Each structure stands twice: as structure tokens, then as C-alpha cells.
Short mmCIF file of C-alpha atoms in Angstrom, two decimals:
data_model
loop_
_atom_site.label_atom_id
_atom_site.label_comp_id
_atom_site.label_asym_id
_atom_site.label_seq_id
_atom_site.Cartn_x
_atom_site.Cartn_y
_atom_site.Cartn_z
CA MET U 110 69.22 26.06 -36.11
CA LEU U 111 66.54 29.27 -36.47
CA PRO U 112 62.89 28.44 -35.80
CA ALA U 113 60.54 28.45 -38.85
CA LYS U 114 59.25 32.22 -39.52
CA LYS U 115 55.58 32.09 -39.03
CA THR U 116 53.22 33.12 -42.18
CA SER U 117 49.48 34.29 -42.41
CA GLY U 118 48.89 31.43 -44.91
CA LYS U 119 48.99 34.40 -47.52
CA PRO U 120 52.04 35.13 -50.21
CA GLU U 121 53.72 38.44 -49.38
CA PRO U 122 54.17 40.33 -52.37
CA SER U 123 57.86 40.66 -52.91
CA PRO U 124 59.11 44.22 -53.20
CA ALA U 125 60.33 43.88 -57.12
CA ALA U 126 56.78 43.26 -58.00
CA ALA U 127 55.54 46.20 -56.19
CA VAL U 128 58.32 48.27 -58.03
CA ARG U 129 56.71 46.66 -61.26
CA ASN U 130 53.29 47.23 -60.60
CA PRO U 131 52.91 50.42 -59.04
CA PRO U 132 49.25 51.53 -58.41
CA VAL U 133 47.53 53.23 -61.40
CA LYS U 134 47.21 56.92 -60.60
CA ARG U 135 43.86 59.07 -61.60
CA ARG U 136 44.36 61.02 -64.54
CA GLN U 137 43.66 64.93 -63.68
CA VAL U 138 41.79 67.09 -66.27
CA LYS U 139 41.22 70.20 -65.37
CA LEU U 140 38.29 72.67 -66.66
CA ALA U 141 39.71 74.00 -70.40
CA ASP U 142 40.97 77.18 -70.61
CA ASP U 143 38.55 78.59 -72.80
CA ALA U 144 35.81 77.07 -70.99
CA ASP U 145 34.01 80.30 -70.11
CA GLN U 146 33.76 81.47 -74.01
CA VAL U 147 33.24 77.83 -75.36
CA LEU U 148 30.23 77.60 -73.17
CA ASN U 149 29.05 81.02 -73.07
CA LYS U 150 25.73 80.70 -75.65
CA CYS U 151 25.10 77.54 -73.84
CA ARG U 152 24.65 79.40 -70.83
CA GLU U 153 22.89 81.87 -72.35
CA LEU U 154 20.47 78.76 -74.02
CA ARG U 155 20.17 77.43 -70.47
CA ASP U 156 18.62 80.76 -68.69
CA THR U 157 16.40 81.20 -71.25
CA LEU U 158 14.91 77.77 -70.32
CA ARG U 159 14.53 78.23 -67.00
CA ARG U 160 12.60 81.69 -68.13
CA LYS U 161 10.04 79.76 -69.92
CA SER U 162 9.83 77.13 -67.28
CA SER U 163 9.08 79.58 -64.42
CA SER U 164 6.38 81.33 -66.55
CA LEU U 165 4.59 78.21 -67.72
CA PRO U 166 1.88 76.00 -65.25
CA ALA U 167 3.09 72.68 -63.65
CA GLY U 168 3.20 69.97 -66.49
CA ALA U 169 3.04 71.97 -69.50
CA SER U 170 5.89 72.54 -72.13
CA SER U 171 7.14 75.59 -73.84
CA ASP U 172 4.67 76.02 -76.60
CA GLU U 173 1.93 75.59 -74.07
CA ASP U 174 1.59 79.57 -72.26
CA ASP U 175 -2.76 79.13 -72.70
CA ALA U 176 -3.42 75.53 -72.00
CA VAL U 177 -6.00 74.58 -69.23
CA TRP U 178 -4.44 71.67 -67.25
CA LYS U 179 -6.80 69.15 -65.35
CA MET U 180 -6.51 66.40 -62.73
CA GLU U 181 -9.48 64.20 -62.57
CA ASN U 182 -10.12 61.08 -60.36
CA ASN U 183 -10.13 58.44 -62.67
CA SER U 184 -12.79 56.58 -60.31
CA ASP U 185 -16.06 55.04 -61.56
CA GLY U 186 -18.44 53.08 -59.41
CA ASP U 187 -18.55 49.16 -59.48
CA GLY U 188 -19.66 47.80 -62.37
CA GLU U 189 -19.81 51.16 -64.84
CA LYS U 190 -18.66 51.33 -67.93
CA GLY U 191 -14.94 52.35 -67.93
CA GLY U 192 -13.33 50.34 -65.22
CA ALA U 193 -12.86 49.16 -61.58
CA LYS U 194 -13.18 51.83 -58.99
CA THR U 195 -9.15 52.39 -58.11
CA GLY U 196 -9.40 54.80 -54.88
CA GLY U 197 -6.63 56.73 -55.34
CA THR U 198 -5.50 56.04 -59.37
CA LYS U 199 -5.11 58.95 -60.79
CA THR U 200 -5.45 60.21 -64.50
CA LYS U 201 -4.17 63.54 -66.03
CA ARG U 202 -7.16 63.84 -68.56
CA ILE U 203 -6.95 67.13 -70.95
CA ARG U 204 -9.04 68.30 -72.97
CA LEU U 205 -8.14 69.26 -76.54
CA SER U 206 -10.45 72.31 -77.14
CA GLU U 207 -8.37 73.67 -73.68
CA LEU U 208 -5.45 73.52 -75.40
CA LYS U 209 -5.47 76.95 -76.96
CA ARG U 210 -3.15 77.73 -80.07
CA ALA U 211 -3.56 79.85 -83.02
CA SER U 212 -4.04 78.67 -86.44
CA THR U 213 -3.56 75.50 -85.26
CA SER U 214 -6.02 72.79 -87.56
CA THR U 215 -4.73 69.61 -86.41
CA VAL U 216 -6.07 70.36 -82.92
CA THR U 217 -9.49 71.52 -84.54
CA GLU U 218 -8.99 68.08 -86.70
CA LEU U 219 -8.51 65.97 -83.61
CA ASP U 220 -10.79 67.90 -81.14
CA GLY U 221 -13.62 66.73 -83.56
CA LYS U 222 -12.99 63.14 -83.08
CA LYS U 223 -11.75 62.90 -79.47
CA SER U 224 -12.78 65.05 -76.81
CA THR U 225 -9.78 63.93 -74.44
CA ILE U 226 -6.60 62.60 -73.94
CA VAL U 227 -5.37 60.35 -71.29
CA GLU U 228 -2.41 60.03 -69.67
CA VAL U 229 -1.19 57.81 -66.77
CA ALA U 230 -0.06 59.75 -63.44
CA GLU U 231 2.68 58.29 -60.90
CA MET U 232 1.41 56.69 -57.95
CA ASN U 233 3.37 54.39 -55.10
CA SER U 234 3.03 50.88 -54.52
CA THR U 235 -0.13 51.29 -52.16
CA GLN U 236 -2.36 53.10 -54.37
CA VAL U 237 -1.42 50.28 -57.43
CA VAL U 238 -2.31 47.16 -54.98
CA GLU U 239 -5.49 49.01 -54.21
CA GLY U 240 -6.21 49.52 -57.93
CA ILE U 241 -5.52 45.64 -58.70
CA GLU U 242 -7.77 44.79 -55.94
CA ASN U 243 -10.72 46.55 -57.20
CA VAL U 244 -10.43 45.30 -60.44
CA ALA U 245 -10.21 41.75 -58.85
CA VAL U 246 -13.28 42.72 -56.97
CA LYS U 247 -15.19 43.78 -60.19
CA ILE U 248 -14.26 40.57 -61.63
CA ALA U 249 -15.34 38.46 -59.11
CA ARG U 250 -18.68 40.02 -58.62
CA GLN U 251 -19.61 39.29 -62.34
CA VAL U 252 -18.53 36.25 -62.15
CA LEU U 253 -20.56 35.43 -58.82
CA ALA U 254 -23.43 37.10 -61.10
CA LYS U 255 -22.79 34.42 -63.77
CA GLN U 256 -21.92 36.53 -65.98
CA GLY U 257 -18.29 35.77 -67.06
CA PHE U 258 -15.99 38.84 -66.91
CA GLN U 259 -15.47 41.30 -68.81
CA LEU U 260 -12.67 44.11 -68.61
CA GLU U 261 -12.73 47.61 -69.97
CA ILE U 262 -9.13 48.29 -70.84
CA PRO U 263 -8.17 51.79 -72.79
CA SER U 264 -6.94 51.20 -77.00
CA ARG U 265 -3.22 51.11 -77.42
CA ALA U 266 -4.18 50.85 -81.37
CA ALA U 267 -2.48 53.02 -83.78
CA SER U 268 -5.85 54.89 -84.43
CA ASN U 269 -5.71 56.01 -80.94
CA GLN U 270 -1.93 57.35 -80.81
CA ILE U 271 -2.34 60.71 -81.82
CA TYR U 272 0.80 63.59 -81.73
CA VAL U 273 -0.48 66.78 -80.36
CA PRO U 274 1.53 69.98 -80.98
CA GLU U 275 0.96 71.88 -77.82
CA LEU U 276 2.00 68.96 -75.94
CA ASP U 277 4.87 68.31 -78.41
CA ARG U 278 4.52 64.19 -77.63
CA ILE U 279 2.37 61.07 -78.95
CA VAL U 280 -0.43 60.83 -76.51
CA LEU U 281 -3.54 57.84 -76.10
CA GLY U 282 -6.60 58.95 -77.33
CA ASP U 283 -9.80 58.17 -75.08
CA LYS U 284 -11.34 55.22 -76.95
CA THR U 285 -11.59 51.92 -75.00
CA GLY U 286 -11.87 48.46 -75.46
CA THR U 287 -13.00 44.97 -73.75
CA ARG U 288 -11.89 42.16 -73.25
CA SER U 289 -14.60 39.16 -72.41
CA PHE U 290 -13.74 35.80 -71.16
CA LEU U 291 -16.63 34.21 -72.39
CA ASN U 292 -15.80 35.32 -76.01
CA VAL U 293 -13.94 32.70 -77.57
CA LYS U 294 -11.34 34.97 -79.43
CA GLU U 295 -10.65 36.66 -76.30
CA SER U 296 -10.89 33.92 -73.68
CA ARG U 297 -7.07 33.41 -73.79
CA LYS U 298 -6.15 37.13 -73.73
CA ALA U 299 -8.05 37.75 -70.52
CA ALA U 300 -6.39 34.78 -68.98
CA ILE U 301 -3.20 36.06 -69.68
CA THR U 302 -4.65 39.72 -68.20
CA THR U 303 -6.00 38.14 -64.91
CA ARG U 304 -2.51 35.99 -64.74
CA VAL U 305 -0.60 39.56 -64.64
CA LEU U 306 -2.62 40.90 -62.27
CA GLN U 307 -1.86 38.18 -59.96
CA LEU U 308 1.67 38.17 -60.58
CA LEU U 309 1.97 42.02 -60.12
CA HIS U 310 0.12 41.93 -56.71
CA ALA U 311 2.69 39.23 -55.08
CA VAL U 312 5.34 41.48 -56.22
CA LEU U 313 3.93 44.76 -54.90
CA LEU U 314 3.25 43.24 -51.89
CA LYS U 315 7.07 42.34 -51.27
CA ARG U 316 7.92 45.78 -52.22
CA ILE U 317 10.50 44.42 -54.89
CA HIS U 318 11.21 44.54 -58.58
CA ILE U 319 11.70 42.22 -61.45
CA THR U 320 12.05 42.30 -65.19
CA LYS U 321 9.86 41.46 -67.97
CA ARG U 322 11.83 38.36 -68.35
CA ASP U 323 10.99 37.28 -65.10
CA LEU U 324 7.66 37.87 -65.38
CA PHE U 325 7.24 35.98 -68.62
CA TYR U 326 8.83 32.70 -67.16
CA THR U 327 6.66 31.96 -63.79
CA ASP U 328 3.74 30.67 -66.57
CA VAL U 329 6.10 30.35 -69.73
CA LYS U 330 3.05 27.42 -70.78
CA LEU U 331 -0.21 30.41 -71.01
CA PHE U 332 2.12 32.98 -72.00
CA VAL U 333 3.85 31.32 -74.97
CA ASP U 334 5.70 34.42 -76.26
CA GLN U 335 7.44 37.17 -74.10
CA SER U 336 5.52 39.77 -76.56
CA GLU U 337 2.06 38.62 -74.93
CA SER U 338 3.17 39.41 -71.67
CA ASP U 339 4.92 42.46 -72.37
CA GLY U 340 1.64 43.56 -74.07
CA VAL U 341 -0.74 42.69 -71.29
CA LEU U 342 2.07 44.60 -69.15
CA ASP U 343 1.08 47.59 -70.38
CA ASP U 344 -2.88 47.19 -70.53
CA VAL U 345 -3.20 46.71 -67.10
CA ALA U 346 -0.64 50.03 -66.34
CA THR U 347 -3.56 52.03 -68.58
CA MET U 348 -6.32 49.93 -66.74
CA ILE U 349 -4.88 51.09 -63.30
CA GLY U 350 -3.67 54.48 -64.80
CA CYS U 351 -0.50 54.29 -63.52
CA THR U 352 3.04 54.06 -64.88
CA ARG U 353 4.61 50.95 -66.54
CA SER U 354 7.60 51.69 -63.42
CA ASN U 355 4.81 51.87 -60.88
CA LEU U 356 4.12 48.30 -61.62
CA HIS U 357 7.67 47.35 -60.14
CA VAL U 358 8.23 45.41 -63.77
CA VAL U 359 11.28 46.78 -65.56
CA ALA U 360 13.47 46.11 -68.76
CA SER U 361 17.14 45.48 -68.14
CA ASP U 362 19.58 48.30 -67.98
CA LYS U 363 20.95 49.48 -71.19
CA GLY U 364 21.99 53.17 -70.81
CA LEU U 365 25.16 54.59 -69.48
CA VAL U 366 25.60 58.20 -67.73
CA VAL U 367 29.24 60.16 -67.22
CA GLY U 368 30.36 63.35 -65.97
CA ARG U 369 29.03 66.12 -63.52
CA ILE U 370 25.83 64.63 -61.68
CA SER U 371 25.42 62.84 -58.22
CA PHE U 372 22.84 60.99 -56.75
CA TYR U 373 21.68 58.54 -54.00
CA GLU U 374 20.59 55.37 -55.73
CA ASP U 375 18.67 53.07 -52.96
CA GLY U 376 20.65 54.90 -49.77
CA ASP U 377 24.20 54.34 -52.18
CA PHE U 378 25.86 57.25 -53.05
CA ILE U 379 26.86 57.77 -57.01
CA ASP U 380 29.18 60.26 -58.10
CA CYS U 381 28.93 59.94 -61.58
CA THR U 382 32.76 61.54 -62.32
CA LYS U 383 34.16 58.45 -60.09
CA MET U 384 32.80 55.25 -61.77
CA GLY U 385 35.52 54.34 -63.73
CA VAL U 386 36.14 55.26 -67.53
CA GLY U 387 32.89 53.84 -68.73
CA GLY U 388 30.89 55.92 -66.13
CA LYS U 389 27.72 54.20 -64.39
CA ALA U 390 25.24 51.89 -65.87
CA ILE U 391 21.21 53.94 -65.80
CA PRO U 392 19.13 51.76 -63.34
CA PRO U 393 16.16 50.65 -64.25
CA TYR U 394 14.45 51.63 -60.82
CA ILE U 395 14.24 55.27 -61.36
CA ASP U 396 11.94 55.85 -58.54
CA LYS U 397 15.08 54.74 -55.79
CA ILE U 398 16.95 57.75 -57.09
CA GLU U 399 17.00 60.82 -54.85
CA ASN U 400 18.54 63.97 -54.25
CA VAL U 401 20.02 64.61 -57.65
CA GLN U 402 22.81 67.49 -57.51
CA SER U 403 25.03 68.62 -60.65
CA ASP U 404 27.02 71.34 -61.69
CA ALA U 405 26.92 70.50 -65.10
CA GLU U 406 26.31 73.50 -68.05
CA PHE U 407 24.35 71.14 -70.37
CA ILE U 408 23.52 67.70 -70.68
CA LEU U 409 25.17 65.70 -73.73
CA LEU U 410 23.06 63.47 -75.36
CA VAL U 411 24.75 60.91 -77.33
CA GLU U 412 23.35 58.25 -79.96
CA LYS U 413 26.33 55.67 -80.07
CA GLU U 414 28.34 53.96 -77.53
CA ALA U 415 31.58 54.32 -79.25
CA ALA U 416 31.04 58.28 -79.71
CA TYR U 417 29.99 58.26 -75.67
CA MET U 418 33.32 56.27 -74.82
CA ARG U 419 35.74 58.84 -76.43
CA MET U 420 33.93 61.25 -74.37
CA ALA U 421 34.07 59.23 -71.44
CA GLU U 422 37.98 58.44 -71.89
CA ASP U 423 39.07 62.10 -72.58
CA ARG U 424 37.12 63.47 -69.55
CA PHE U 425 35.59 65.80 -71.85
CA TYR U 426 32.75 66.27 -69.41
CA GLN U 427 35.50 68.21 -67.10
CA ARG U 428 37.10 70.42 -69.34
CA TYR U 429 33.41 71.84 -70.14
CA PRO U 430 31.31 71.07 -67.05
CA CYS U 431 28.62 68.50 -68.32
CA ILE U 432 26.63 65.43 -68.43
CA VAL U 433 27.16 62.62 -70.52
CA ILE U 434 24.23 60.08 -71.68
CA THR U 435 23.87 57.29 -74.05
CA ALA U 436 20.95 54.11 -74.50
CA LYS U 437 23.59 52.73 -77.12
CA GLY U 438 21.21 53.38 -80.14
CA GLN U 439 17.50 52.91 -79.60
CA PRO U 440 16.62 54.44 -76.56
CA ASP U 441 15.04 51.88 -73.63
CA VAL U 442 12.33 52.99 -71.18
CA ALA U 443 14.98 53.82 -68.12
CA THR U 444 17.20 56.08 -70.26
CA ARG U 445 14.30 58.01 -71.62
CA MET U 446 12.77 58.09 -67.85
CA PHE U 447 16.33 59.20 -66.54
CA LEU U 448 16.95 61.78 -68.99
CA SER U 449 13.63 63.31 -68.47
CA ARG U 450 13.82 63.57 -64.66
CA ILE U 451 17.36 65.06 -64.74
CA THR U 452 16.27 67.70 -67.63
CA SER U 453 13.38 68.67 -65.51
CA GLU U 454 15.21 68.70 -61.92
CA LEU U 455 18.21 70.73 -63.02
CA GLN U 456 16.90 72.61 -65.92
CA ILE U 457 20.00 72.46 -68.17
CA PRO U 458 19.75 72.09 -71.99
CA VAL U 459 19.73 68.99 -73.37
CA LEU U 460 21.74 68.43 -76.80
CA ALA U 461 22.27 65.51 -79.11
CA LEU U 462 24.73 64.28 -80.95
CA VAL U 463 23.45 61.45 -83.34
CA ASP U 464 24.71 60.31 -86.93
CA SER U 465 23.83 62.10 -89.76
CA ASP U 466 20.74 59.56 -91.50
CA PRO U 467 16.86 59.36 -91.19
CA TYR U 468 17.69 56.78 -88.00
CA GLY U 469 19.43 59.24 -85.95
CA LEU U 470 16.48 61.30 -85.99
CA LYS U 471 13.88 58.60 -85.61
CA ILE U 472 15.87 58.20 -82.61
CA LEU U 473 16.11 61.61 -81.23
CA SER U 474 12.16 61.94 -82.32
CA VAL U 475 11.33 58.75 -79.52
CA TYR U 476 13.26 61.44 -76.87
CA MET U 477 11.31 64.34 -77.52
CA SER U 478 7.95 62.91 -78.63
CA GLY U 479 8.06 59.60 -77.33
CA SER U 480 6.81 55.87 -78.93
CA LYS U 481 3.63 54.69 -79.83
CA ASN U 482 4.12 51.65 -77.35
CA MET U 483 4.60 53.49 -74.72
CA SER U 484 1.95 56.62 -75.69
CA TYR U 485 -0.02 56.24 -72.59
CA ASP U 486 2.59 56.90 -70.43
CA SER U 487 4.71 59.98 -72.42
CA ALA U 488 4.30 62.35 -69.85
CA SER U 489 7.30 61.03 -67.85
CA LEU U 490 9.27 59.69 -70.71
CA THR U 491 9.68 62.39 -72.85
CA THR U 492 12.20 65.61 -72.86
CA PRO U 493 10.72 68.51 -74.80
CA ASP U 494 12.93 70.86 -76.76
CA ILE U 495 16.06 68.81 -77.88
CA LYS U 496 18.44 70.69 -79.39
CA TRP U 497 19.92 69.12 -82.38
CA LEU U 498 24.22 69.68 -82.18
CA GLY U 499 25.18 67.07 -84.69
CA LEU U 500 26.09 65.51 -86.67
CA ARG U 501 23.66 67.40 -88.74
CA PRO U 502 23.79 67.17 -93.06
CA SER U 503 25.20 70.66 -92.87
CA ASP U 504 28.12 69.41 -91.20
CA LEU U 505 29.50 67.14 -93.94
CA ASN U 506 30.65 70.30 -96.15
CA LYS U 507 31.17 72.88 -93.65
CA TYR U 508 34.11 70.46 -91.80
CA ASP U 509 34.79 69.27 -95.23
CA LEU U 510 34.41 65.44 -94.16
CA PRO U 511 36.19 63.24 -97.23
CA ASP U 512 34.48 61.41 -99.98
CA GLN U 513 35.87 58.14 -98.33
CA CYS U 514 33.80 58.91 -95.18
CA ARG U 515 30.37 59.80 -96.27
CA LEU U 516 27.95 56.78 -97.22
CA ASP U 517 25.44 56.42 -100.26
CA MET U 518 21.81 56.26 -99.17
CA THR U 519 19.90 53.36 -99.71
CA GLU U 520 16.69 53.45 -101.39
CA ASN U 521 15.53 52.54 -98.06
CA ASP U 522 17.21 55.22 -96.17
CA ILE U 523 15.79 57.95 -99.10
CA LYS U 524 12.00 56.53 -97.97
CA THR U 525 12.30 56.54 -94.69
CA GLY U 526 13.72 60.30 -95.41
CA LYS U 527 11.03 61.32 -97.52
CA GLU U 528 8.27 59.86 -94.90
CA LEU U 529 10.10 61.93 -91.65
CA LEU U 530 9.40 65.25 -93.90
CA GLN U 531 5.62 64.32 -93.49
CA GLU U 532 5.96 64.25 -89.72
CA ALA U 533 4.53 66.91 -87.35
CA PHE U 534 7.40 66.80 -84.89
CA ILE U 535 9.81 67.48 -88.16
CA MET U 536 7.34 69.95 -89.86
CA LYS U 537 7.17 72.47 -86.97
CA ASN U 538 11.22 72.98 -86.99
CA PRO U 539 11.58 74.32 -90.56
CA LYS U 540 15.38 74.21 -89.70
CA TRP U 541 14.98 70.29 -89.21
CA MET U 542 12.94 70.00 -92.26
CA LYS U 543 15.77 71.97 -94.38
CA GLU U 544 18.35 70.07 -92.81
CA LEU U 545 16.71 66.78 -93.62
CA GLN U 546 15.21 68.04 -97.17
CA PHE U 547 19.14 68.59 -97.94
CA MET U 548 20.01 65.20 -96.92
CA VAL U 549 17.41 63.41 -99.50
CA LYS U 550 18.64 65.90 -101.74
CA THR U 551 22.13 64.62 -101.85
CA LYS U 552 21.33 61.37 -100.76
CA GLN U 553 24.56 61.22 -98.43
CA LYS U 554 24.84 60.06 -94.72
CA ALA U 555 27.60 59.65 -92.21
CA GLU U 556 28.57 58.40 -89.00
CA ILE U 557 29.54 60.43 -85.97
CA GLN U 558 32.59 58.25 -85.91
CA ALA U 559 32.89 59.96 -89.57
CA LEU U 560 34.93 62.50 -87.43
CA SER U 561 37.97 60.30 -86.30
CA SER U 562 38.99 60.73 -90.00
CA PHE U 563 40.51 64.00 -88.67
CA GLY U 564 42.21 62.30 -85.56
CA PHE U 565 40.93 60.43 -82.78
CA GLN U 566 40.12 63.04 -80.54
CA TYR U 567 39.14 65.82 -82.90
CA ILE U 568 35.75 65.13 -82.03
CA THR U 569 36.66 66.00 -78.40
CA GLU U 570 38.80 68.83 -78.76
CA GLU U 571 37.48 70.33 -81.78
CA TYR U 572 34.39 69.68 -83.25
CA LEU U 573 32.10 69.63 -79.80
CA PRO U 574 34.06 72.65 -78.49
CA ARG U 575 33.39 75.07 -81.88
CA LYS U 576 29.88 73.75 -82.07
CA LEU U 577 29.28 75.19 -78.29
CA LYS U 578 31.11 78.11 -79.03
CA GLU U 579 29.46 78.79 -81.72
CA GLY U 580 26.15 77.80 -80.70
CA ASP U 581 25.65 75.61 -83.42
CA TRP U 582 22.40 73.99 -82.78
CA ILE U 583 18.90 73.82 -84.23
#
């Protein structure tokens, strides 16, 4: 009788099963044969952008050749109006009168109302901790003097948020407000502010990151609603003079990136050409990204996830070297910051593919000029000079989009379109104005996916290569 065969306890795969389920090989996609012709105008745009960038002072945008920039220490003595002394806290302060631009009545008008605009600066954890501790010391001194306490906070009200054409972004004015614990109407908000300062101090000392939701659930009874803690979080950033990401509080990740870019994320090497079909989630910890490398010719910014997935699955970025990014609609802070950073470091053009409707343009405006909620941090969140590649209103006729793929604009769509025609970021670009006027006149809109009526891969095989070859962006 033969001895029983020893086993490891794990079932051995049968040879037949191995034949039935062979390992899936990665599909290889090579550079397109016409890549040089298609990308010629894109390379010309890239070279133009790099020449402009190399001739500007640090921090200035392409329209600011004569702008004068200042970095001032935003420190006040203890007890002085303007907040606590913050040691290493620095705030970029720019006088509107120094932003010289010929025949710009907007600046003259704003300069008469506001002498300066204030933007926060990047700070390390030690600097932020020092800033919080100095605010705490100021509060303690007021309490010991039996004065209660009062906080001086830069105003984030709509009336203090302005669009400056020279900077091409929405910024915060120089108005400030107070928050007094002895004022019945302000006492609860003052208590929330001190609680948030306490929690942030603990997080920063531990050198960890938390989400906005984590922050809210640490004291639900006090905060009641997350909007309360979220708003105070932005107030604290403006008080200290740092970006919101410097507070180590982040929103849940939302954006995706795929294509010809690699970097180290907290010590781990990430190659976005080898992160599966769907690409890599854009991390909320942008400060942990280092050593960004890329051979991409341009960045393709896509509004919708469906269009992004089409490009990712077709590996469009291999045929025409590029980086594809989406925030799945309205952009989150991490995606905006990631786009701003890699654009600044790589010095390559950004081409946007959004729906042909007013909301597509509004999304594009957030990437370019910022949002009012985060106007104090617009310098690190905005990407100037994004080119509108498609889907533009004129494309509907140019590419003979079928009538069944065109949608009638609602009354609300038309109202939003007319409001956009009054926005400064639209008015400064005559070609954008013309496209939007045409949209409002025809009362027709279309989504990017409407191009699928010509074939599911039409957008990657015909539409985008033709657009790039013709340099058809504005």
C-alpha cells in the first residue's frame, strides 16, 4: 500500500484550470504614426508658454509683465489689531496700484476701495503650530485681563472677494471682522473657532492628516452641522496665513489621473501609466508628492468621468503622450491643487474638454480663476491660461452633430449663460464671448458623450487628433 501524499493544505490548481484561465497580458499601445503631425501645434503652444514663463517674475501670470510683487511679514505685536504675532507666518500682500495694466478701469475702481489684497502662503507644520499657539496666547491674555476675548479674522464675505484681471483669479480683499466671545450673537462661533484651533494643534503635533468629516465628528454637539466646522476651518487658515492643506485637514479624494507622469507619494513610486485602466486617485495630501517626472506634451483636463474612462481604456495618452485628469464634475481642492502644481513644474499646456453648456464653462472658471469659498488660497489652487479645446458650441455644426444628440437649453441654462457673459473672466476673452453668445442665441447644448453617436471611440480616434492637429483651441 502506497503512503498517502503529503499536502500543504492548499488546493493545487489543476493543469486544465491553468489552460482555461491564462494570465491576462497588458495591451500594448504604441505612439501613433501621425503623432508628430498631430502634436506640432501643441508643441508650439508649449514653447510659447515656456518663453512667457521664463520672462516673468516668480508668481506672476502671463498678463503681468509690469506687476510688482511683495512678500511681507504678516506679524503684529501682541494686542495689536490684525491678529496675533505668528512668527514665521507670511502672507503675500499685493498693492492693486502696483498691478500696472494700461486702460484697466476695473483696477482703478478697485484701488479706490481696497488698498491691498491678501493671499496666504505655504507654511510647514512648525510654523502653523507657532501661529496657533500665538493666537492662544493672545486669547489667554485677554481672558486674564477680564476682557473676555475677541478674534480678528479676515472677512471671507462676498463683498470682500474680487476678481483681479492682472492676476486672472478671484482674491480676498483687505477687510477684516471680529468674533467676540462676550457678544451673544458671536459667542457660539467664537467657541467653535477656539475648539477647532485646539483640534488642529493636536493634529499638527502628531504630524498626521484628518478629513473634514473627522474634524466634525470630534465634537458633533458643538458643531451641530459640518458646514459650521468647515467654515471655521477656512477662517483659521486666513487667521494664521497658511493654506488649508497646511492645516493637515483634507477633503475625501475625488479626482483621477492617468498617463505619462510619475512621482513619489510619501516615499512610494507611482507610475500613472501602470495604475490599471482607471488610473490613479489624486491624493488629498499634495504636500507628500515629490519628484514629479513626465514626458507628456500636454495635459488633457476632462470634465466627465465617462469621457476620462474612454481615454484611459483606449490608452490615448500612449498614442499622443499626455496626462489625462478629471475631477468627475465640479473640481475638488486636491484636483485643483494637483493640476496647478504639475502645470507649474512641467510647464506644459492644459487643454480642457467640457460639456457645451454654461455649467461646463463654470467648472472651467473654477480651475482657472478659483472659487469664492477658497479665494484666500487662489494662488495655489488656480491654473491660468487653460485652453478651451471642446466641446464648444461651434463644434455642434462643425462636426455635424445629429439633432437627436443636441439638447434644448432650459430657461435656467439661458439665464446662467447670460450671467456668464457678464463675468470678467469671459469678457477678457473675445473668442469665449463669441462661443457663449452663439450658445445662448441657438439655445442648444450638448454633452461630451454626444460624440459617441459617431462611434464609441470617435472621441479618441477622430475628434481629439483632429482638434490637436488643427490647433483648434481658444
